PDB file of C-alpha atoms in Angstrom:
ATOM      1  CA  MET A   1      -0.158  -0.106  -0.048  1.00 46.00           C
ATOM      2  CA  PHE A   2       1.245   3.433  -1.335  1.00 49.00           C
ATOM      3  CA  ILE A   3       0.706   6.792   0.630  1.00 52.00           C
ATOM      4  CA  SER A   4       1.333   9.387  -1.211  1.00 59.00           C
ATOM      5  CA  GLU A   5       3.547  12.771   0.133  1.00 65.00           C
ATOM      6  CA  SER A   6       0.694  14.936  -0.107  1.00 76.00           C
ATOM      7  CA  ILE A   7      -1.753  12.708   2.083  1.00 80.00           C
ATOM      8  CA  LEU A   8       1.189  12.295   5.027  1.00 78.00           C
ATOM      9  CA  VAL A   9       1.571  16.162   4.282  1.00 79.00           C
ATOM     10  CA  ASP A  10      -1.860  16.924   5.036  1.00 79.00           C
ATOM     11  CA  THR A  11      -2.431  13.909   7.457  1.00 84.00           C
ATOM     12  CA  LEU A  12       0.775  15.662   9.591  1.00 86.00           C
ATOM     13  CA  LEU A  13      -0.521  18.926   8.674  1.00 87.00           C
ATOM     14  CA  GLY A  14      -3.458  17.542  10.431  1.00 88.00           C
ATOM     15  CA  ILE A  15      -2.528  16.033  13.606  1.00 91.00           C
ATOM     16  CA  ALA A  16       0.098  19.502  14.674  1.00 91.00           C
ATOM     17  CA  THR A  17      -2.932  21.447  14.244  1.00 92.00           C
ATOM     18  CA  LEU A  18      -4.924  19.195  16.929  1.00 93.00           C
ATOM     19  CA  LEU A  19      -2.180  19.018  19.149  1.00 92.00           C
ATOM     20  CA  GLY A  20      -1.717  22.383  19.099  1.00 92.00           C
ATOM     21  CA  LEU A  21      -5.815  23.410  19.670  1.00 93.00           C
ATOM     22  CA  LEU A  22      -5.141  20.768  22.681  1.00 93.00           C
ATOM     23  CA  TYR A  23      -1.333  22.576  23.988  1.00 92.00           C
ATOM     24  CA  PHE A  24      -3.731  25.929  23.591  1.00 93.00           C
ATOM     25  CA  TYR A  25      -6.715  24.316  25.513  1.00 93.00           C
ATOM     26  CA  LEU A  26      -4.878  22.870  28.574  1.00 91.00           C
ATOM     27  CA  THR A  27      -2.282  26.481  29.538  1.00 93.00           C
ATOM     28  CA  SER A  28      -4.904  28.622  28.127  1.00 93.00           C
ATOM     29  CA  THR A  29      -5.477  29.767  31.854  1.00 94.00           C
ATOM     30  CA  PHE A  30      -2.396  29.597  32.320  1.00 95.00           C
ATOM     31  CA  ASN A  31      -1.728  33.031  32.344  1.00 94.00           C
ATOM     32  CA  TYR A  32      -4.804  33.746  34.155  1.00 96.00           C
ATOM     33  CA  TRP A  33      -2.611  35.426  37.493  1.00 96.00           C
ATOM     34  CA  LYS A  34      -0.536  36.875  35.812  1.00 94.00           C
ATOM     35  CA  LYS A  35      -2.559  38.827  34.166  1.00 95.00           C
ATOM     36  CA  LYS A  36      -4.334  40.347  37.494  1.00 94.00           C
ATOM     37  CA  GLY A  37      -1.119  40.656  38.983  1.00 94.00           C
ATOM     38  CA  VAL A  38      -1.155  37.002  40.825  1.00 95.00           C
ATOM     39  CA  PRO A  39       1.813  36.268  42.101  1.00 94.00           C
ATOM     40  CA  TYR A  40       1.356  32.271  41.692  1.00 95.00           C
ATOM     41  CA  VAL A  41       2.817  29.424  41.108  1.00 94.00           C
ATOM     42  CA  LYS A  42       4.275  28.239  37.806  1.00 94.00           C
ATOM     43  CA  PRO A  43       1.472  25.944  37.003  1.00 94.00           C
ATOM     44  CA  THR A  44       2.403  22.072  34.496  1.00 92.00           C
ATOM     45  CA  ILE A  45       0.108  21.247  31.573  1.00 92.00           C
ATOM     46  CA  ILE A  46      -2.637  18.696  32.247  1.00 91.00           C
ATOM     47  CA  PHE A  47      -1.151  19.017  35.924  1.00 93.00           C
ATOM     48  CA  GLY A  48      -1.438  22.527  36.923  1.00 93.00           C
ATOM     49  CA  ASN A  49       0.371  22.667  40.700  1.00 95.00           C
ATOM     50  CA  LEU A  50      -1.228  18.669  41.938  1.00 94.00           C
ATOM     51  CA  LYS A  51       1.336  16.755  39.437  1.00 93.00           C
ATOM     52  CA  GLU A  52       2.063  15.127  42.653  1.00 93.00           C
ATOM     53  CA  GLN A  53      -1.290  14.340  44.846  1.00 89.00           C
ATOM     54  CA  PHE A  54      -2.353  13.468  41.533  1.00 89.00           C
ATOM     55  CA  PHE A  55       0.744  10.621  40.077  1.00 91.00           C
ATOM     56  CA  LEU A  56      -0.482   9.905  44.651  1.00 89.00           C
ATOM     57  CA  GLN A  57       3.374  10.577  44.649  1.00 92.00           C
ATOM     58  CA  ARG A  58       2.339  13.112  48.106  1.00 91.00           C
ATOM     59  CA  HIS A  59      -0.671  13.323  49.950  1.00 90.00           C
ATOM     60  CA  LEU A  60      -3.214  16.469  49.100  1.00 89.00           C
ATOM     61  CA  PHE A  61      -2.541  18.346  51.577  1.00 90.00           C
ATOM     62  CA  TYR A  62       1.234  18.930  50.942  1.00 93.00           C
ATOM     63  CA  VAL A  63       1.129  19.497  48.355  1.00 94.00           C
ATOM     64  CA  ILE A  64      -1.288  22.693  49.207  1.00 93.00           C
ATOM     65  CA  GLN A  65       1.878  23.004  51.970  1.00 93.00           C
ATOM     66  CA  ASP A  66       4.396  23.879  49.425  1.00 94.00           C
ATOM     67  CA  ILE A  67       2.133  25.814  46.470  1.00 95.00           C
ATOM     68  CA  TYR A  68       1.995  27.729  50.483  1.00 94.00           C
ATOM     69  CA  ASN A  69       5.446  28.362  51.343  1.00 94.00           C
ATOM     70  CA  ASN A  70       5.489  29.066  47.595  1.00 93.00           C
ATOM     71  CA  PHE A  71       4.055  32.274  48.287  1.00 92.00           C
ATOM     72  CA  ASN A  72       6.794  33.981  50.895  1.00 86.00           C
ATOM     73  CA  GLY A  73       3.766  35.477  53.496  1.00 83.00           C
ATOM     74  CA  ALA A  74       1.390  37.008  50.435  1.00 91.00           C
ATOM     75  CA  ARG A  75      -2.253  37.911  51.405  1.00 94.00           C
ATOM     76  CA  PHE A  76      -3.089  35.847  48.974  1.00 95.00           C
ATOM     77  CA  GLY A  77      -1.451  34.288  45.384  1.00 96.00           C
ATOM     78  CA  GLY A  78      -3.110  31.807  42.879  1.00 96.00           C
ATOM     79  CA  TYR A  79      -2.492  27.746  42.246  1.00 96.00           C
ATOM     80  CA  PHE A  80      -3.822  25.517  39.446  1.00 96.00           C
ATOM     81  CA  GLU A  81      -6.068  22.604  39.769  1.00 93.00           C
ATOM     82  CA  SER A  82      -5.158  20.878  36.128  1.00 92.00           C
ATOM     83  CA  ARG A  83      -6.467  24.320  33.917  1.00 93.00           C
ATOM     84  CA  THR A  84      -9.192  25.399  36.438  1.00 93.00           C
ATOM     85  CA  PRO A  85      -7.116  29.665  38.779  1.00 95.00           C
ATOM     86  CA  VAL A  86      -6.989  29.274  42.487  1.00 94.00           C
ATOM     87  CA  LEU A  87      -6.886  31.631  44.884  1.00 94.00           C
ATOM     88  CA  MET A  88      -4.768  30.568  47.830  1.00 94.00           C
ATOM     89  CA  ILE A  89      -6.397  33.490  50.920  1.00 94.00           C
ATOM     90  CA  CYS A  90      -2.536  33.107  53.046  1.00 93.00           C
ATOM     91  CA  ASP A  91      -4.016  36.423  55.222  1.00 94.00           C
ATOM     92  CA  PRO A  92      -5.861  35.372  58.479  1.00 93.00           C
ATOM     93  CA  ALA A  93      -7.543  38.700  57.931  1.00 94.00           C
ATOM     94  CA  LEU A  94      -8.587  38.576  54.843  1.00 94.00           C
ATOM     95  CA  VAL A  95      -9.708  34.426  55.578  1.00 92.00           C
ATOM     96  CA  GLU A  96     -11.338  36.034  58.796  1.00 92.00           C
ATOM     97  CA  ARG A  97     -13.416  38.564  56.354  1.00 92.00           C
ATOM     98  CA  ILE A  98     -14.332  36.317  53.562  1.00 89.00           C
ATOM     99  CA  LEU A  99     -15.639  33.800  56.740  1.00 84.00           C
ATOM    100  CA  ILE A 100     -17.998  36.807  58.410  1.00 84.00           C
ATOM    101  CA  LYS A 101     -18.675  39.245  57.302  1.00 87.00           C
ATOM    102  CA  ASP A 102     -18.633  38.739  53.004  1.00 87.00           C
ATOM    103  CA  PHE A 103     -19.641  35.065  53.579  1.00 81.00           C
ATOM    104  CA  LEU A 104     -22.730  36.254  51.365  1.00 78.00           C
ATOM    105  CA  TYR A 105     -20.391  35.588  48.894  1.00 82.00           C
ATOM    106  CA  PHE A 106     -18.113  32.174  48.936  1.00 82.00           C
ATOM    107  CA  GLN A 107     -21.036  30.870  50.415  1.00 77.00           C
ATOM    108  CA  ASN A 108     -20.233  27.854  47.735  1.00 78.00           C
ATOM    109  CA  ARG A 109     -18.105  25.706  48.194  1.00 75.00           C
ATOM    110  CA  ASP A 110     -15.723  23.117  46.328  1.00 73.00           C
ATOM    111  CA  PHE A 111     -17.317  19.846  47.149  1.00 71.00           C
ATOM    112  CA  ALA A 112     -18.913  16.947  44.498  1.00 71.00           C
ATOM    113  CA  VAL A 113     -22.536  16.061  46.249  1.00 73.00           C
ATOM    114  CA  ASP A 114     -25.459  13.442  45.152  1.00 74.00           C
ATOM    115  CA  VAL A 115     -27.863  14.634  47.149  1.00 72.00           C
ATOM    116  CA  LYS A 116     -30.148  11.202  45.247  1.00 78.00           C
ATOM    117  CA  GLN A 117     -26.833   8.750  45.601  1.00 79.00           C
ATOM    118  CA  ASP A 118     -25.709  10.017  49.385  1.00 76.00           C
ATOM    119  CA  PRO A 119     -28.489  11.348  50.819  1.00 74.00           C
ATOM    120  CA  LEU A 120     -26.154  12.189  54.766  1.00 72.00           C
ATOM    121  CA  SER A 121     -24.190  14.801  52.070  1.00 73.00           C
ATOM    122  CA  GLU A 122     -27.322  17.041  52.572  1.00 75.00           C
ATOM    123  CA  THR A 123     -25.702  19.100  54.783  1.00 78.00           C
ATOM    124  CA  LEU A 124     -23.763  22.793  55.588  1.00 78.00           C
ATOM    125  CA  PHE A 125     -21.082  21.764  54.021  1.00 77.00           C
ATOM    126  CA  GLY A 126     -21.754  20.406  50.614  1.00 78.00           C
ATOM    127  CA  LEU A 127     -24.968  22.241  49.298  1.00 81.00           C
ATOM    128  CA  LYS A 128     -25.207  25.470  47.225  1.00 81.00           C
ATOM    129  CA  GLY A 129     -27.589  28.160  46.913  1.00 80.00           C
ATOM    130  CA  ARG A 130     -30.482  28.888  47.941  1.00 83.00           C
ATOM    131  CA  THR A 131     -30.562  24.621  48.845  1.00 82.00           C
ATOM    132  CA  TRP A 132     -28.316  25.940  51.541  1.00 82.00           C
ATOM    133  CA  ARG A 133     -29.310  29.902  53.048  1.00 82.00           C
ATOM    134  CA  ASN A 134     -33.060  27.983  53.389  1.00 85.00           C
ATOM    135  CA  LEU A 135     -30.449  24.521  55.590  1.00 82.00           C
ATOM    136  CA  ARG A 136     -29.282  26.982  57.237  1.00 81.00           C
ATOM    137  CA  ASN A 137     -31.529  30.000  57.714  1.00 83.00           C
ATOM    138  CA  LYS A 138     -33.365  26.149  59.528  1.00 83.00           C
ATOM    139  CA  LEU A 139     -30.206  25.705  61.726  1.00 80.00           C
ATOM    140  CA  THR A 140     -29.174  29.363  62.768  1.00 80.00           C
ATOM    141  CA  PRO A 141     -31.013  29.648  65.832  1.00 83.00           C
ATOM    142  CA  THR A 142     -29.755  26.630  67.276  1.00 79.00           C
ATOM    143  CA  PHE A 143     -26.271  27.925  67.711  1.00 79.00           C
ATOM    144  CA  THR A 144     -26.900  31.879  69.205  1.00 82.00           C
ATOM    145  CA  THR A 145     -24.169  32.360  71.358  1.00 83.00           C
ATOM    146  CA  GLY A 146     -26.406  31.656  74.378  1.00 85.00           C
ATOM    147  CA  LYS A 147     -26.704  28.278  73.431  1.00 84.00           C
ATOM    148  CA  LEU A 148     -23.298  27.541  72.916  1.00 83.00           C
ATOM    149  CA  ARG A 149     -22.105  28.645  75.800  1.00 87.00           C
ATOM    150  CA  GLY A 150     -24.425  26.284  77.416  1.00 84.00           C
ATOM    151  CA  MET A 151     -23.662  23.316  75.204  1.00 88.00           C
ATOM    152  CA  VAL A 152     -20.134  24.542  76.461  1.00 89.00           C
ATOM    153  CA  GLU A 153     -19.816  22.203  79.577  1.00 89.00           C
ATOM    154  CA  GLN A 154     -21.562  19.410  77.644  1.00 87.00           C
ATOM    155  CA  ILE A 155     -18.468  19.425  74.980  1.00 89.00           C
ATOM    156  CA  CYS A 156     -16.117  19.567  77.510  1.00 91.00           C
ATOM    157  CA  ASN A 157     -17.070  16.673  79.741  1.00 89.00           C
ATOM    158  CA  SER A 158     -17.598  14.563  76.440  1.00 89.00           C
ATOM    159  CA  GLY A 159     -13.487  15.613  75.837  1.00 90.00           C
ATOM    160  CA  ASP A 160     -13.029  14.062  79.423  1.00 90.00           C
ATOM    161  CA  ASP A 161     -14.740  11.029  78.563  1.00 89.00           C
ATOM    162  CA  LEU A 162     -12.120  10.828  75.374  1.00 90.00           C
ATOM    163  CA  MET A 163      -8.985  11.888  77.198  1.00 91.00           C
ATOM    164  CA  ASN A 164      -9.444   9.303  79.747  1.00 90.00           C
ATOM    165  CA  GLU A 165      -9.589   6.552  77.854  1.00 89.00           C
ATOM    166  CA  ILE A 166      -6.571   7.743  75.745  1.00 89.00           C
ATOM    167  CA  GLU A 167      -4.781   7.290  78.792  1.00 90.00           C
ATOM    168  CA  LYS A 168      -5.857   4.096  80.210  1.00 88.00           C
ATOM    169  CA  SER A 169      -5.129   2.181  76.932  1.00 87.00           C
ATOM    170  CA  THR A 170      -1.367   4.358  77.126  1.00 87.00           C
ATOM    171  CA  GLU A 171      -1.338   2.811  80.430  1.00 89.00           C
ATOM    172  CA  GLN A 172      -2.134  -0.285  79.239  1.00 87.00           C
ATOM    173  CA  LYS A 173       0.012   0.143  76.600  1.00 86.00           C
ATOM    174  CA  LYS A 174      -2.333  -0.453  74.111  1.00 86.00           C
ATOM    175  CA  PRO A 175      -3.082   0.721  70.249  1.00 87.00           C
ATOM    176  CA  VAL A 176      -5.863   3.803  70.557  1.00 84.00           C
ATOM    177  CA  ASP A 177      -8.055   2.907  67.509  1.00 86.00           C
ATOM    178  CA  ALA A 178      -8.602   6.611  67.304  1.00 87.00           C
ATOM    179  CA  LYS A 179     -11.567   6.123  64.867  1.00 87.00           C
ATOM    180  CA  LYS A 180     -13.729   4.371  67.004  1.00 88.00           C
ATOM    181  CA  LEU A 181     -12.573   6.944  69.812  1.00 88.00           C
ATOM    182  CA  GLY A 182     -13.286   9.648  67.187  1.00 88.00           C
ATOM    183  CA  ILE A 183     -16.762   8.090  66.095  1.00 88.00           C
ATOM    184  CA  GLY A 184     -18.055   7.632  70.055  1.00 88.00           C
ATOM    185  CA  PHE A 185     -16.215  10.963  71.034  1.00 90.00           C
ATOM    186  CA  THR A 186     -18.683  12.483  67.659  1.00 89.00           C
ATOM    187  CA  ILE A 187     -22.262  10.855  69.145  1.00 89.00           C
ATOM    188  CA  ASP A 188     -21.096  11.979  72.405  1.00 89.00           C
ATOM    189  CA  VAL A 189     -21.545  15.092  71.383  1.00 89.00           C
ATOM    190  CA  ILE A 190     -24.392  14.798  69.947  1.00 86.00           C
ATOM    191  CA  ALA A 191     -26.561  13.238  72.531  1.00 86.00           C
ATOM    192  CA  SER A 192     -25.841  15.393  75.198  1.00 86.00           C
ATOM    193  CA  CYS A 193     -26.022  18.794  73.782  1.00 82.00           C
ATOM    194  CA  ALA A 194     -29.316  17.728  71.379  1.00 78.00           C
ATOM    195  CA  PHE A 195     -30.574  15.296  73.484  1.00 77.00           C
ATOM    196  CA  GLY A 196     -29.964  15.925  77.166  1.00 72.00           C
ATOM    197  CA  LEU A 197     -27.819  12.299  77.208  1.00 72.00           C
ATOM    198  CA  GLN A 198     -24.938  11.451  78.232  1.00 69.00           C
ATOM    199  CA  PHE A 199     -22.817   7.983  76.853  1.00 67.00           C
ATOM    200  CA  LYS A 200     -19.259   6.798  78.529  1.00 65.00           C
ATOM    201  CA  LEU A 201     -16.791   5.911  75.422  1.00 61.00           C
ATOM    202  CA  ASP A 202     -15.720   2.157  75.844  1.00 60.00           C
ATOM    203  CA  HIS A 203     -11.502   2.278  74.035  1.00 50.00           C
ATOM    204  CA  THR A 204     -11.875  -1.732  73.876  1.00 52.00           C
TER     205      THR A 204
END
C-alpha cells in the first residue's frame, strides 16, 4: 500500500494542528493570575500544580502546604487545579472577612455532592445556593451565643471522657482506635447537646 506525499503531508499537518489546539486549550488559562498581577506558582500542562497528588506521590495536604509556602508571606496567591485557576487566601484577616463579613458571596464550597446517591451529604458543607441558604436559616437559631455557651460544659465532659480513654490505652500500652474513639466522641457530643444524654466512651 502506497501513500502519496501530499496525503502524508496533509495528515501530519492535521495532527500538528490538533495537537496545537489541544496544547492551547490546556494552557490557555495559565496566564490568568499573571494578567491580574497576582503571585502564583507556575503550573505544568495537564496537571497544573497537583502533579504529585495526581500520581499519588504525595498527599494533597502536603502539596497544598508547599504551594502555600511558595507565596512567602503574601496575603494571597494563585495556583492551578489542572487548567482551573484557584485563589489561595493566606492572610488570616482576609480569611476572617471572607468567612464572616463577606460570607454571603463565598458560601459555596468545592465539594461534589450527589444527594440522590448519598442523602447524608445534604449538609451545610456540601449544599449550594438557595438550598444551602434555606437549611442555614433553619439551623442558625440552634447555634446562638447563649445556646453555644450552654453546650460548652457538655462538650468538655465528653472531651474529658475521650482523654481518659486515651490515657487508659496508654497506661495499658494498647493501641488506640482513633476512628472508633472519634465516632464515639462525636455521638456523645451530639447526644448530650441535642438530647441531654451522656454516654461513656469505650476503647475496648
